[in-house]
Amino acid sequence: MKGRAISYLEPVLFLLVGLLGAVLAVFNIVFKQRRPQDLLDLSKFSDEAFGATWLIVAPKLAEREVEKGVPALIASATGAVIEIGPGSGNQVSRYNRSKVTKIYGIEPTVSLHPKLRENIKKAGLSDIYTIVPCGIQDIQTLQQYGINQEAFDTVLSIQVFCSIPNPKETAAALWRLLKPEGTMIVYEHVKSQDFLASKVQDFYNIVWPYAFQGCQLNRDTARTFREAGNWAKRDFGIRVELPDDRLCPPVPNRFNYILWIQDLLDTTSESYNDRYDPHREVVGLDITDIDDKNLLYARQNILANNLQSRIRPLLTKSQDPLIPLDTLGLESISFTICNPPFYSSPTDLLASAAAKSRPPHSACTGSPIEMVTPGGETAFVTRMIDESEQLRTRCQWYTTMLGKFSSVGIVIEELKKRGVSNWAVKEFVQGEKTRRWGVGWSWDHRRPREDVARGVSTSVPKHLLPFPSEFKFEIPTTSIDLVGSTVHKLLGGLDLQWQYRPQISAGVGFARANVWSRAARRQKEREISTGKSDTEDEEVGEAALGFRIQLTKESEVVVVTIRWLQGVDSVLFESFCGMVKRQIAK
């Protein structure tokens, strides 16, 4: 609460600085420029006052931008860049010179150009940075500088849209400048969705535009950019309409979540090759909206994109199963996808917001039904685990996203308690601060690749991670063929299924048990001598251990990678890896 109160008073300081900027502007016009008549020209005086004010506040704003992760945003700009309102050049030192080829700075405030040129020179960008002295709506001047539609890899807007006269038209113009695969980087203050904060913004906005060259504190800039163009159509080939009063999760994190699910499926397929299979039929279940409005928009979006044959919406009630396969008439599915409500109560939601001390403009727009559920997200996911225990292999991968890091350990410990030995955990990172986590589990015995199953930073304790599914060691030789023939001879002599392809230096094998122990080898010898074997028709699906061995040449060594493909016994896999290393090292 104290943090919110301070944030409400902070604009007063900026207004005082604006007053100082006006005084400095009078001094510059009358005594330095000796053009007192310009005091009667409101446009010129406003430009001069804003320029003087900006030079005072720019360093402070730059410090705040560092705290908010803006430098990383600027550094991510690539190719041909157009920067809207670079001002005095706060951002120019933050570009990664190796990533950008050309930069155009659209800056109509001419009084800022000298300082902007100075900062461009300091940043070593003089040869690729061009200052364009006009507004983004001045099409004729832009074209004179070679600025055309769909010509830019990156469009950059950092705290300028508050003062642009026609924000909707400007945002649409910027959207048209982007290449189809381009990126728009936006960092702006926006109208708060919090009632009190929005009223404070409205109050300050009575005088704010006069002090800061038309800057509006209460613009809905987020909506302006959403409506600038058909982003979903541009990036994904679909048309989407979203309600303003419901959650609009950032696309990158959700897209990363979907890509992770695809990795889970690809690395645990029946082909055991870790590659995407375009012919594989995949059926998923998104758990679960129980809100009429969300469902209405979902149905409209499905119809707008002619996806009726591929997506089936289902209205459920809170007491219904979360994974209603029988209701849907499905015998099995490939995966579940879920973004459960974070909070256990409205009080929990408010307490979390207060603990973050977030500024008013970042208030969440989600409805209570999307944000709150009894027991919070861990209770919701526990319900999923309960149902998965009954459904078992009717779903290959049960997955969920988690919004709280503390929930990751709770969910994984619950899985371990239920006897789940095959799980995966993933960290989704967007920008500098936004993090979400994914947890997936399977009652099937096929193991995902290690980077898919353990896709997290060191912040996750080791005991919460699944057993490593890869084991690597080096053999000091340059002959990959020699190592390959040694591996093939070793495994070909054991009582297991083994197929080696020397052209790719890789092989796949399956064992029904520990067939490499001394006792197992003696048993194999007896079977050979008597001509009897009770494992000749052993099926891959019954194997206790599935593995792939890949050989790669690096410098003066051959790297042997053993990948765990199938099984639940980590001790068995570890024993097998140890045996292969010992035997090959000989």
Coordinates of N, CA and C in Angstrom, one line a residue, residues 378 381-382 385 400 402 405-421 423-426 437-441 453 456 460-466:
T378 N -2.3 -25.3 -7.3 CA -1.8 -26.6 -6.8 C -3.0 -27.5 -6.6
V381 N -4.3 -28.6 -10.1 CA -3.5 -29.6 -10.7 C -3.6 -30.9 -10.0
T382 N -3.8 -30.9 -8.7 CA -3.9 -32.1 -7.9 C -5.2 -32.9 -8.4
I385 N -4.1 -34.7 -11.4 CA -3.3 -35.9 -11.1 C -4.3 -37.0 -10.6
T400 N 0.6 -29.2 -17.5 CA 0.0 -27.9 -17.0 C 1.1 -26.8 -16.9
L402 N 2.3 -23.5 -14.7 CA 2.2 -23.0 -13.3 C 2.7 -21.6 -13.3
F405 N 6.4 -20.3 -8.7 CA 7.5 -21.2 -8.6 C 7.3 -22.2 -7.5
S406 N 6.7 -21.7 -6.4 CA 6.5 -22.6 -5.2 C 5.6 -23.8 -5.6
S407 N 4.8 -23.6 -6.6 CA 3.8 -24.7 -7.0 C 4.6 -25.8 -7.6
V408 N 5.7 -25.6 -8.2 CA 6.4 -26.6 -9.0 C 6.8 -27.8 -8.1
G409 N 7.4 -27.5 -6.9 CA 7.8 -28.5 -6.0 C 6.6 -29.2 -5.4
I410 N 5.5 -28.5 -5.1 CA 4.4 -29.2 -4.6 C 3.8 -30.2 -5.5
V411 N 3.7 -29.8 -6.8 CA 3.1 -30.7 -7.8 C 4.0 -31.9 -8.1
I412 N 5.3 -31.7 -8.2 CA 6.2 -32.8 -8.4 C 6.2 -33.8 -7.3
E413 N 6.2 -33.3 -6.1 CA 6.2 -34.2 -4.9 C 4.9 -35.0 -4.9
E414 N 3.8 -34.4 -5.3 CA 2.6 -35.1 -5.4 C 2.6 -36.2 -6.4
L415 N 3.3 -35.9 -7.5 CA 3.4 -36.9 -8.6 C 4.3 -38.1 -8.1
K416 N 5.4 -37.8 -7.4 CA 6.2 -38.8 -6.8 C 5.5 -39.7 -5.8
K417 N 4.6 -39.0 -5.0 CA 3.9 -39.7 -4.0 C 2.9 -40.7 -4.7
R418 N 2.4 -40.4 -5.9 CA 1.5 -41.3 -6.6 C 2.2 -42.4 -7.4
G419 N 3.6 -42.4 -7.3 CA 4.3 -43.4 -8.0 C 4.7 -43.1 -9.5
V420 N 4.5 -41.8 -9.9 CA 4.9 -41.4 -11.2 C 6.5 -41.3 -11.3
S421 N 7.1 -42.0 -12.2 CA 8.5 -42.0 -12.3 C 8.9 -41.3 -13.6
W423 N 8.4 -37.9 -15.5 CA 7.8 -36.6 -15.5 C 8.8 -35.6 -16.1
A424 N 8.4 -34.4 -16.5 CA 9.2 -33.4 -17.1 C 8.9 -32.0 -16.5
V425 N 9.9 -31.2 -16.4 CA 9.6 -29.8 -15.9 C 10.4 -28.8 -16.8
K426 N 9.7 -27.7 -17.1 CA 10.2 -26.8 -18.1 C 10.0 -25.3 -17.5
W437 N 6.2 -21.9 -15.5 CA 6.8 -23.2 -15.4 C 5.8 -24.2 -16.0
G438 N 6.3 -25.2 -16.6 CA 5.5 -26.3 -17.1 C 5.9 -27.6 -16.5
V439 N 4.9 -28.4 -16.1 CA 5.1 -29.7 -15.5 C 4.3 -30.7 -16.3
G440 N 4.9 -31.8 -16.8 CA 4.2 -32.8 -17.5 C 4.5 -34.2 -16.9
W441 N 3.6 -35.1 -17.0 CA 3.8 -36.5 -16.5 C 3.1 -37.5 -17.3
A453 N 13.0 -32.9 -20.8 CA 12.5 -33.3 -19.4 C 13.1 -32.4 -18.3
V456 N 15.2 -26.5 -17.3 CA 15.0 -25.5 -16.3 C 16.4 -25.0 -15.9
V460 N 15.8 -24.7 -9.9 CA 15.0 -25.8 -9.5 C 15.9 -26.9 -8.8
P461 N 15.6 -27.3 -7.6 CA 16.4 -28.3 -6.9 C 16.5 -29.6 -7.6
K462 N 17.6 -30.3 -7.5 CA 17.8 -31.5 -8.3 C 16.8 -32.6 -8.0
H463 N 16.4 -32.6 -6.7 CA 15.5 -33.7 -6.3 C 14.1 -33.6 -7.0
L464 N 13.8 -32.4 -7.6 CA 12.6 -32.2 -8.3 C 12.7 -32.5 -9.8
L465 N 13.9 -32.8 -10.2 CA 14.1 -33.1 -11.6 C 14.0 -34.6 -11.9
P466 N 13.6 -35.0 -13.0 CA 13.6 -36.4 -13.4 C 15.0 -36.9 -13.5

